[in-house]
């Protein structure tokens, strides 16, 4: 993109209302550029509308009618479409003259498309048309002698007609019309659409024998219609004595090696050229045969057809001759040389045995092959037994014997329904047994229904293949019956029909009807009418079904072999509703609060509710009275009813019965039972409540309870809380039955607790006892016994240690424990002492682990570091010298201070 000339542009002066054209005069550029205009200063661009138009063909700015607002400086801006580079022209001033306003005048088309517009098919065509005039002209478009393409679009206030993806049918004469109140102006131009050449038929590489004829044809479409030229190896090809070229067809007669090469067909019109290439190879070679055909032996049986192939590779095509032995072969009705050179012998006999020679000859040489033909007796086969009927589970042996030429080997193959039997994948049902060289057996064990079919034995020799088949019929239990259809439904019956399944060669004797519901354990046999469904029946009625229950049905067939697989299930149906017939079971009383009568029962399963709207009728009356009081319980899942009456004393006997109902009506009541009203919650608080601190975290609580005639307790609840807490924050633990004590664990040490006890039963809680107070023990000493010294004398170990001094918030030391165990064991033996010394007898040979800890009210204190002491003599006393050991535990480390050899009396 070059630069504009720097020369100053002259001002353009026009009257108001006059049209004006401002010239852009773009610089040199490649390729296309885009035009726009700047008004006064960048980036204030001129907006295009019905009055102002920027042509992308000329670059000029057209103002159809100048207004005072148009006065100013105009700069043409061009942009390169590839590099996006921009350059600006020098400004062109536009001014108004002072000699009056321009009057109205008719349109004058100032910019328009060419008289002939050419466009390639598939491209977008843009045609411009803009006029000067006062008033501002209106632009319209039409296609002469036709309609505007439906895809055409008008741009820039109709100054541009745009046709995307232009096609041949879009070509024609187009008219642009500019119109205002003073007149109109018209411009017409021709749109011509062309197409590049396009291949319809191309060339293919070709291989010909010397002397053959070549015919190549290439076809292309295009507008204008393309013409054709031919090149050979890049050089133009001309018509000669053997070469013809007409309308894209190239013919070369009697080709030879000089014609080989790369050929090109050119299809071209004024808009483009396309190429199609292909290679021509000319073959010229002496006859040759594949190595595996040079000498072969053909074995056939009498009466068969023999074809000896003779197809040498050669160019040109060779002449074929045949000999038998040393004599030329004569053709006959049985013996024919086929067009491609092979020899055919029909109905072969012993006389056809011998040595055959085929020779191929052309101008470049010759070649031959030899075939030896041997004619044998045909093979015959015998497969027994011919037709078999068996029952599932039985076994059989099929025998296959072959009568064949003694010089030939035979191979046996077994098939089932035409497919080879895979002996490894058949689960051990089949076994092939080779009895003799000329016979084979097939053992079929534990036959299944799927093993029925046509069994074939195929015998193969080098000369022929023969086969025979036998039919095996397998009797078995019936197949599944056909689709089960539910034809009629009542509340307790369903009429069903089905189609019989395969009887598997044993007549069906009876059918069995089965049903499944959400409440059954799988499929269950149902009662039917008739009781026994004979094998010739195809319908029956299932009876004694439960009302309002979803059922599926299926049918199972039986014959004398056994019972077959069931049919597919029927669609799910629901029996009709009915009055319920099953009352609740196990009606009884339950514990409740004072003045309550609690009546409980086992809910009736949905299976027996017989319809929607199921509920219970609870009837009760005091024992010895006449009238029943009835209450409705509408929930089908309900299992109890509570009747409360402040006037009912505890343990008042009632007669109770519970009935059922649904939307169809009321069902039966359960048998009458006698139950009592609730006895109420306990009324007395436990007495003699005592709390004893056992350790730093344990308190034993004990109490007594006064026996009551009413409100008998089921257990007791102990509440406990710290001295600084409120009773509402108490933690609670429960006992069950008649227990009168409980051990509280997990408590904080050296802490005062308050405790209460109260009885409870199903009716509620009784009053609590007065609170008692007890403090847990102080924590055991945290200091471990220190400076442990020990001396070993045989199996006796004498120990000594410094006393433990507890801290102020720790329990006093009451004594010490010495724990010892054999290494590898978990259970320790314990020696308790109130002194700071002890003697330990090590009972067995081995290494012992010994620890010492203080004992206090708060429990056992921290243990000393472990001491490992070996015992070599068990419980026996020896005269070995003793060793004094001292163990210091200062600074939490274990250090052996001294090991002295001293007599045992020194201790």
JSON list of N, CA and C in Angstrom, two decimals, residues 210-266:
[
{"chain": "A", "resi": 210, "resn": "UNK", "atom": "N", "xyz": [1.49, -55.36, -25.61]},
{"chain": "A", "resi": 210, "resn": "UNK", "atom": "CA", "xyz": [1.96, -54.82, -26.89]},
{"chain": "A", "resi": 210, "resn": "UNK", "atom": "C", "xyz": [1.00, -55.28, -27.99]},
{"chain": "A", "resi": 211, "resn": "UNK", "atom": "N", "xyz": [0.55, -54.30, -28.81]},
{"chain": "A", "resi": 211, "resn": "UNK", "atom": "CA", "xyz": [-0.39, -54.62, -29.90]},
{"chain": "A", "resi": 211, "resn": "UNK", "atom": "C", "xyz": [-1.83, -54.33, -29.55]},
{"chain": "A", "resi": 212, "resn": "UNK", "atom": "N", "xyz": [-2.16, -54.10, -28.27]},
{"chain": "A", "resi": 212, "resn": "UNK", "atom": "CA", "xyz": [-3.54, -53.78, -27.89]},
{"chain": "A", "resi": 212, "resn": "UNK", "atom": "C", "xyz": [-3.87, -52.35, -28.30]},
{"chain": "A", "resi": 213, "resn": "UNK", "atom": "N", "xyz": [-5.14, -51.96, -28.08]},
{"chain": "A", "resi": 213, "resn": "UNK", "atom": "CA", "xyz": [-5.60, -50.61, -28.39]},
{"chain": "A", "resi": 213, "resn": "UNK", "atom": "C", "xyz": [-5.89, -49.87, -27.08]},
{"chain": "A", "resi": 214, "resn": "UNK", "atom": "N", "xyz": [-5.44, -48.60, -26.99]},
{"chain": "A", "resi": 214, "resn": "UNK", "atom": "CA", "xyz": [-5.71, -47.75, -25.83]},
{"chain": "A", "resi": 214, "resn": "UNK", "atom": "C", "xyz": [-6.88, -46.82, -26.14]},
{"chain": "A", "resi": 215, "resn": "UNK", "atom": "N", "xyz": [-7.81, -46.71, -25.21]},
{"chain": "A", "resi": 215, "resn": "UNK", "atom": "CA", "xyz": [-8.88, -45.71, -25.33]},
{"chain": "A", "resi": 215, "resn": "UNK", "atom": "C", "xyz": [-9.06, -45.05, -23.96]},
{"chain": "A", "resi": 216, "resn": "UNK", "atom": "N", "xyz": [-8.73, -43.78, -23.89]},
{"chain": "A", "resi": 216, "resn": "UNK", "atom": "CA", "xyz": [-8.90, -43.00, -22.68]},
{"chain": "A", "resi": 216, "resn": "UNK", "atom": "C", "xyz": [-9.89, -41.88, -22.96]},
{"chain": "A", "resi": 217, "resn": "UNK", "atom": "N", "xyz": [-10.77, -41.61, -22.01]},
{"chain": "A", "resi": 217, "resn": "UNK", "atom": "CA", "xyz": [-11.71, -40.51, -22.17]},
{"chain": "A", "resi": 217, "resn": "UNK", "atom": "C", "xyz": [-11.72, -39.69, -20.89]},
{"chain": "A", "resi": 218, "resn": "UNK", "atom": "N", "xyz": [-11.62, -38.35, -21.03]},
{"chain": "A", "resi": 218, "resn": "UNK", "atom": "CA", "xyz": [-11.78, -37.46, -19.88]},
{"chain": "A", "resi": 218, "resn": "UNK", "atom": "C", "xyz": [-12.92, -36.51, -20.18]},
{"chain": "A", "resi": 219, "resn": "UNK", "atom": "N", "xyz": [-13.77, -36.27, -19.16]},
{"chain": "A", "resi": 219, "resn": "UNK", "atom": "CA", "xyz": [-14.93, -35.40, -19.29]},
{"chain": "A", "resi": 219, "resn": "UNK", "atom": "C", "xyz": [-14.90, -34.35, -18.20]},
{"chain": "A", "resi": 220, "resn": "UNK", "atom": "N", "xyz": [-15.24, -33.09, -18.58]},
{"chain": "A", "resi": 220, "resn": "UNK", "atom": "CA", "xyz": [-15.28, -32.01, -17.61]},
{"chain": "A", "resi": 220, "resn": "UNK", "atom": "C", "xyz": [-16.45, -31.09, -17.94]},
{"chain": "A", "resi": 221, "resn": "UNK", "atom": "N", "xyz": [-16.97, -30.46, -16.90]},
{"chain": "A", "resi": 221, "resn": "UNK", "atom": "CA", "xyz": [-18.02, -29.46, -17.09]},
{"chain": "A", "resi": 221, "resn": "UNK", "atom": "C", "xyz": [-17.44, -28.09, -16.79]},
{"chain": "A", "resi": 222, "resn": "UNK", "atom": "N", "xyz": [-18.12, -27.04, -17.24]},
{"chain": "A", "resi": 222, "resn": "UNK", "atom": "CA", "xyz": [-17.69, -25.67, -16.99]},
{"chain": "A", "resi": 222, "resn": "UNK", "atom": "C", "xyz": [-18.46, -24.73, -17.89]},
{"chain": "A", "resi": 223, "resn": "UNK", "atom": "N", "xyz": [-18.43, -23.46, -17.56]},
{"chain": "A", "resi": 223, "resn": "UNK", "atom": "CA", "xyz": [-19.07, -22.42, -18.38]},
{"chain": "A", "resi": 223, "resn": "UNK", "atom": "C", "xyz": [-18.08, -21.26, -18.51]},
{"chain": "A", "resi": 224, "resn": "UNK", "atom": "N", "xyz": [-17.66, -20.98, -19.72]},
{"chain": "A", "resi": 224, "resn": "UNK", "atom": "CA", "xyz": [-17.98, -21.64, -20.98]},
{"chain": "A", "resi": 224, "resn": "UNK", "atom": "C", "xyz": [-17.51, -23.10, -20.99]},
{"chain": "A", "resi": 225, "resn": "UNK", "atom": "N", "xyz": [-18.08, -23.92, -21.92]},
{"chain": "A", "resi": 225, "resn": "UNK", "atom": "CA", "xyz": [-17.74, -25.33, -22.02]},
{"chain": "A", "resi": 225, "resn": "UNK", "atom": "C", "xyz": [-16.24, -25.46, -22.28]},
{"chain": "A", "resi": 226, "resn": "UNK", "atom": "N", "xyz": [-15.56, -26.33, -21.50]},
{"chain": "A", "resi": 226, "resn": "UNK", "atom": "CA", "xyz": [-14.10, -26.46, -21.67]},
{"chain": "A", "resi": 226, "resn": "UNK", "atom": "C", "xyz": [-13.71, -27.20, -22.95]},
{"chain": "A", "resi": 227, "resn": "UNK", "atom": "N", "xyz": [-12.51, -26.90, -23.40]},
{"chain": "A", "resi": 227, "resn": "UNK", "atom": "CA", "xyz": [-11.90, -27.65, -24.50]},
{"chain": "A", "resi": 227, "resn": "UNK", "atom": "C", "xyz": [-10.80, -28.52, -23.91]},
{"chain": "A", "resi": 228, "resn": "UNK", "atom": "N", "xyz": [-10.29, -29.49, -24.74]},
{"chain": "A", "resi": 228, "resn": "UNK", "atom": "CA", "xyz": [-9.36, -30.50, -24.22]},
{"chain": "A", "resi": 228, "resn": "UNK", "atom": "C", "xyz": [-8.07, -30.47, -25.02]},
{"chain": "A", "resi": 229, "resn": "UNK", "atom": "N", "xyz": [-6.97, -30.71, -24.32]},
{"chain": "A", "resi": 229, "resn": "UNK", "atom": "CA", "xyz": [-5.67, -30.93, -24.93]},
{"chain": "A", "resi": 229, "resn": "UNK", "atom": "C", "xyz": [-5.01, -32.10, -24.23]},
{"chain": "A", "resi": 230, "resn": "UNK", "atom": "N", "xyz": [-4.06, -32.75, -24.90]},
{"chain": "A", "resi": 230, "resn": "UNK", "atom": "CA", "xyz": [-3.37, -33.92, -24.34]},
{"chain": "A", "resi": 230, "resn": "UNK", "atom": "C", "xyz": [-1.86, -33.66, -24.33]},
{"chain": "A", "resi": 231, "resn": "UNK", "atom": "N", "xyz": [-1.22, -34.12, -23.26]},
{"chain": "A", "resi": 231, "resn": "UNK", "atom": "CA", "xyz": [0.24, -34.08, -23.15]},
{"chain": "A", "resi": 231, "resn": "UNK", "atom": "C", "xyz": [0.75, -35.48, -22.89]},
{"chain": "A", "resi": 232, "resn": "UNK", "atom": "N", "xyz": [1.94, -35.76, -23.41]},
{"chain": "A", "resi": 232, "resn": "UNK", "atom": "CA", "xyz": [2.64, -37.00, -23.07]},
{"chain": "A", "resi": 232, "resn": "UNK", "atom": "C", "xyz": [4.01, -36.62, -22.54]},
{"chain": "A", "resi": 233, "resn": "UNK", "atom": "N", "xyz": [4.26, -37.00, -21.30]},
{"chain": "A", "resi": 233, "resn": "UNK", "atom": "CA", "xyz": [5.53, -36.67, -20.62]},
{"chain": "A", "resi": 233, "resn": "UNK", "atom": "C", "xyz": [5.78, -35.16, -20.68]},
{"chain": "A", "resi": 234, "resn": "UNK", "atom": "N", "xyz": [4.66, -34.35, -20.53]},
{"chain": "A", "resi": 234, "resn": "UNK", "atom": "CA", "xyz": [4.77, -32.90, -20.49]},
{"chain": "A", "resi": 234, "resn": "UNK", "atom": "C", "xyz": [4.84, -32.23, -21.84]},
{"chain": "A", "resi": 235, "resn": "UNK", "atom": "N", "xyz": [4.84, -33.00, -22.94]},
{"chain": "A", "resi": 235, "resn": "UNK", "atom": "CA", "xyz": [4.96, -32.45, -24.29]},
{"chain": "A", "resi": 235, "resn": "UNK", "atom": "C", "xyz": [3.61, -32.59, -24.99]},
{"chain": "A", "resi": 236, "resn": "UNK", "atom": "N", "xyz": [3.12, -31.55, -25.70]},
{"chain": "A", "resi": 236, "resn": "UNK", "atom": "CA", "xyz": [1.83, -31.67, -26.39]},
{"chain": "A", "resi": 236, "resn": "UNK", "atom": "C", "xyz": [1.80, -32.88, -27.31]},
{"chain": "A", "resi": 237, "resn": "UNK", "atom": "N", "xyz": [0.64, -33.55, -27.34]},
{"chain": "A", "resi": 237, "resn": "UNK", "atom": "CA", "xyz": [0.45, -34.75, -28.15]},
{"chain": "A", "resi": 237, "resn": "UNK", "atom": "C", "xyz": [-0.40, -34.37, -29.36]},
{"chain": "A", "resi": 238, "resn": "UNK", "atom": "N", "xyz": [0.00, -34.82, -30.55]},
{"chain": "A", "resi": 238, "resn": "UNK", "atom": "CA", "xyz": [-0.72, -34.47, -31.78]},
{"chain": "A", "resi": 238, "resn": "UNK", "atom": "C", "xyz": [-1.25, -35.73, -32.43]},
{"chain": "A", "resi": 239, "resn": "UNK", "atom": "N", "xyz": [-2.31, -35.56, -33.21]},
{"chain": "A", "resi": 239, "resn": "UNK", "atom": "CA", "xyz": [-2.88, -36.71, -33.93]},
{"chain": "A", "resi": 239, "resn": "UNK", "atom": "C", "xyz": [-1.87, -37.20, -34.97]},
{"chain": "A", "resi": 240, "resn": "UNK", "atom": "N", "xyz": [-1.71, -38.55, -35.05]},
{"chain": "A", "resi": 240, "resn": "UNK", "atom": "CA", "xyz": [-0.79, -39.19, -36.01]},
{"chain": "A", "resi": 240, "resn": "UNK", "atom": "C", "xyz": [-1.52, -40.40, -36.60]},
{"chain": "A", "resi": 241, "resn": "UNK", "atom": "N", "xyz": [-0.73, -41.24, -37.28]},
{"chain": "A", "resi": 241, "resn": "UNK", "atom": "CA", "xyz": [-1.36, -42.38, -37.95]},
{"chain": "A", "resi": 241, "resn": "UNK", "atom": "C", "xyz": [-2.03, -43.33, -36.97]},
{"chain": "A", "resi": 242, "resn": "UNK", "atom": "N", "xyz": [-1.43, -43.57, -35.78]},
{"chain": "A", "resi": 242, "resn": "UNK", "atom": "CA", "xyz": [-2.00, -44.49, -34.79]},
{"chain": "A", "resi": 242, "resn": "UNK", "atom": "C", "xyz": [-2.71, -43.75, -33.67]},
{"chain": "A", "resi": 243, "resn": "UNK", "atom": "N", "xyz": [-2.61, -42.43, -33.64]},
{"chain": "A", "resi": 243, "resn": "UNK", "atom": "CA", "xyz": [-3.13, -41.65, -32.51]},
{"chain": "A", "resi": 243, "resn": "UNK", "atom": "C", "xyz": [-4.27, -40.75, -32.96]},
{"chain": "A", "resi": 244, "resn": "UNK", "atom": "N", "xyz": [-5.43, -40.83, -32.22]},
{"chain": "A", "resi": 244, "resn": "UNK", "atom": "CA", "xyz": [-6.58, -39.99, -32.51]},
{"chain": "A", "resi": 244, "resn": "UNK", "atom": "C", "xyz": [-7.00, -39.28, -31.23]},
{"chain": "A", "resi": 245, "resn": "UNK", "atom": "N", "xyz": [-7.39, -37.98, -31.35]},
{"chain": "A", "resi": 245, "resn": "UNK", "atom": "CA", "xyz": [-7.87, -37.20, -30.20]},
{"chain": "A", "resi": 245, "resn": "UNK", "atom": "C", "xyz": [-9.11, -36.44, -30.64]},
{"chain": "A", "resi": 246, "resn": "UNK", "atom": "N", "xyz": [-10.26, -36.79, -30.08]},
{"chain": "A", "resi": 246, "resn": "UNK", "atom": "CA", "xyz": [-11.54, -36.16, -30.44]},
{"chain": "A", "resi": 246, "resn": "UNK", "atom": "C", "xyz": [-12.34, -35.93, -29.16]},
{"chain": "A", "resi": 247, "resn": "UNK", "atom": "N", "xyz": [-12.65, -34.64, -28.82]},
{"chain": "A", "resi": 247, "resn": "UNK", "atom": "CA", "xyz": [-13.55, -34.29, -27.71]},
{"chain": "A", "resi": 247, "resn": "UNK", "atom": "C", "xyz": [-13.18, -35.01, -26.40]},
{"chain": "A", "resi": 248, "resn": "UNK", "atom": "N", "xyz": [-11.93, -34.95, -26.03]},
{"chain": "A", "resi": 248, "resn": "UNK", "atom": "CA", "xyz": [-11.50, -35.55, -24.78]},
{"chain": "A", "resi": 248, "resn": "UNK", "atom": "C", "xyz": [-11.25, -37.04, -24.85]},
{"chain": "A", "resi": 249, "resn": "UNK", "atom": "N", "xyz": [-11.36, -37.66, -26.01]},
{"chain": "A", "resi": 249, "resn": "UNK", "atom": "CA", "xyz": [-11.09, -39.09, -26.17]},
{"chain": "A", "resi": 249, "resn": "UNK", "atom": "C", "xyz": [-9.76, -39.26, -26.88]},
{"chain": "A", "resi": 250, "resn": "UNK", "atom": "N", "xyz": [-8.87, -40.06, -26.26]},
{"chain": "A", "resi": 250, "resn": "UNK", "atom": "CA", "xyz": [-7.57, -40.36, -26.86]},
{"chain": "A", "resi": 250, "resn": "UNK", "atom": "C", "xyz": [-7.57, -41.85, -27.22]},
{"chain": "A", "resi": 251, "resn": "UNK", "atom": "N", "xyz": [-7.25, -42.16, -28.47]},
{"chain": "A", "resi": 251, "resn": "UNK", "atom": "CA", "xyz": [-7.15, -43.55, -28.92]},
{"chain": "A", "resi": 251, "resn": "UNK", "atom": "C", "xyz": [-5.80, -43.75, -29.58]},
{"chain": "A", "resi": 252, "resn": "UNK", "atom": "N", "xyz": [-5.10, -44.84, -29.15]},
{"chain": "A", "resi": 252, "resn": "UNK", "atom": "CA", "xyz": [-3.83, -45.23, -29.78]},
{"chain": "A", "resi": 252, "resn": "UNK", "atom": "C", "xyz": [-3.99, -46.67, -30.22]},
{"chain": "A", "resi": 253, "resn": "UNK", "atom": "N", "xyz": [-3.83, -46.93, -31.51]},
{"chain": "A", "resi": 253, "resn": "UNK", "atom": "CA", "xyz": [-3.99, -48.27, -32.06]},
{"chain": "A", "resi": 253, "resn": "UNK", "atom": "C", "xyz": [-2.66, -48.99, -32.05]},
{"chain": "A", "resi": 254, "resn": "UNK", "atom": "N", "xyz": [-2.74, -50.32, -31.83]},
{"chain": "A", "resi": 254, "resn": "UNK", "atom": "CA", "xyz": [-1.56, -51.19, -31.94]},
{"chain": "A", "resi": 254, "resn": "UNK", "atom": "C", "xyz": [-0.39, -50.62, -31.13]},
{"chain": "A", "resi": 255, "resn": "UNK", "atom": "N", "xyz": [-0.60, -50.51, -29.79]},
{"chain": "A", "resi": 255, "resn": "UNK", "atom": "CA", "xyz": [0.42, -49.88, -28.94]},
{"chain": "A", "resi": 255, "resn": "UNK", "atom": "C", "xyz": [1.69, -50.69, -28.92]},
{"chain": "A", "resi": 256, "resn": "UNK", "atom": "N", "xyz": [2.81, -49.97, -28.71]},
{"chain": "A", "resi": 256, "resn": "UNK", "atom": "CA", "xyz": [4.10, -50.62, -28.53]},
{"chain": "A", "resi": 256, "resn": "UNK", "atom": "C", "xyz": [4.84, -49.93, -27.40]},
{"chain": "A", "resi": 257, "resn": "UNK", "atom": "N", "xyz": [6.06, -50.36, -27.14]},
{"chain": "A", "resi": 257, "resn": "UNK", "atom": "CA", "xyz": [6.82, -49.85, -26.01]},
{"chain": "A", "resi": 257, "resn": "UNK", "atom": "C", "xyz": [7.03, -48.34, -26.09]},
{"chain": "A", "resi": 258, "resn": "UNK", "atom": "N", "xyz": [7.08, -47.78, -27.30]},
{"chain": "A", "resi": 258, "resn": "UNK", "atom": "CA", "xyz": [7.31, -46.34, -27.43]},
{"chain": "A", "resi": 258, "resn": "UNK", "atom": "C", "xyz": [6.14, -45.52, -26.94]},
{"chain": "A", "resi": 259, "resn": "UNK", "atom": "N", "xyz": [4.96, -46.13, -26.80]},
{"chain": "A", "resi": 259, "resn": "UNK", "atom": "CA", "xyz": [3.79, -45.41, -26.34]},
{"chain": "A", "resi": 259, "resn": "UNK", "atom": "C", "xyz": [3.72, -45.31, -24.81]},
{"chain": "A", "resi": 260, "resn": "UNK", "atom": "N", "xyz": [4.55, -46.04, -24.11]},
{"chain": "A", "resi": 260, "resn": "UNK", "atom": "CA", "xyz": [4.53, -45.99, -22.64]},
{"chain": "A", "resi": 260, "resn": "UNK", "atom": "C", "xyz": [4.94, -44.61, -22.16]},
{"chain": "A", "resi": 261, "resn": "UNK", "atom": "N", "xyz": [4.33, -44.16, -21.04]},
{"chain": "A", "resi": 261, "resn": "UNK", "atom": "CA", "xyz": [4.69, -42.87, -20.48]},
{"chain": "A", "resi": 261, "resn": "UNK", "atom": "C", "xyz": [3.57, -42.30, -19.63]},
{"chain": "A", "resi": 262, "resn": "UNK", "atom": "N", "xyz": [3.77, -41.04, -19.19]},
{"chain": "A", "resi": 262, "resn": "UNK", "atom": "CA", "xyz": [2.79, -40.34, -18.35]},
{"chain": "A", "resi": 262, "resn": "UNK", "atom": "C", "xyz": [1.99, -39.39, -19.24]},
{"chain": "A", "resi": 263, "resn": "UNK", "atom": "N", "xyz": [0.68, -39.56, -19.26]},
{"chain": "A", "resi": 263, "resn": "UNK", "atom": "CA", "xyz": [-0.21, -38.76, -20.11]},
{"chain": "A", "resi": 263, "resn": "UNK", "atom": "C", "xyz": [-1.03, -37.82, -19.23]},
{"chain": "A", "resi": 264, "resn": "UNK", "atom": "N", "xyz": [-1.33, -36.63, -19.80]},
{"chain": "A", "resi": 264, "resn": "UNK", "atom": "CA", "xyz": [-2.16, -35.66, -19.11]},
{"chain": "A", "resi": 264, "resn": "UNK", "atom": "C", "xyz": [-3.25, -35.17, -20.04]},
{"chain": "A", "resi": 265, "resn": "UNK", "atom": "N", "xyz": [-4.47, -35.08, -19.50]},
{"chain": "A", "resi": 265, "resn": "UNK", "atom": "CA", "xyz": [-5.57, -34.47, -20.23]},
{"chain": "A", "resi": 265, "resn": "UNK", "atom": "C", "xyz": [-5.83, -33.11, -19.60]},
{"chain": "A", "resi": 266, "resn": "UNK", "atom": "N", "xyz": [-5.89, -32.03, -20.42]},
{"chain": "A", "resi": 266, "resn": "UNK", "atom": "CA", "xyz": [-6.13, -30.68, -19.93]},
{"chain": "A", "resi": 266, "resn": "UNK", "atom": "C", "xyz": [-7.53, -30.25, -20.37]}
]
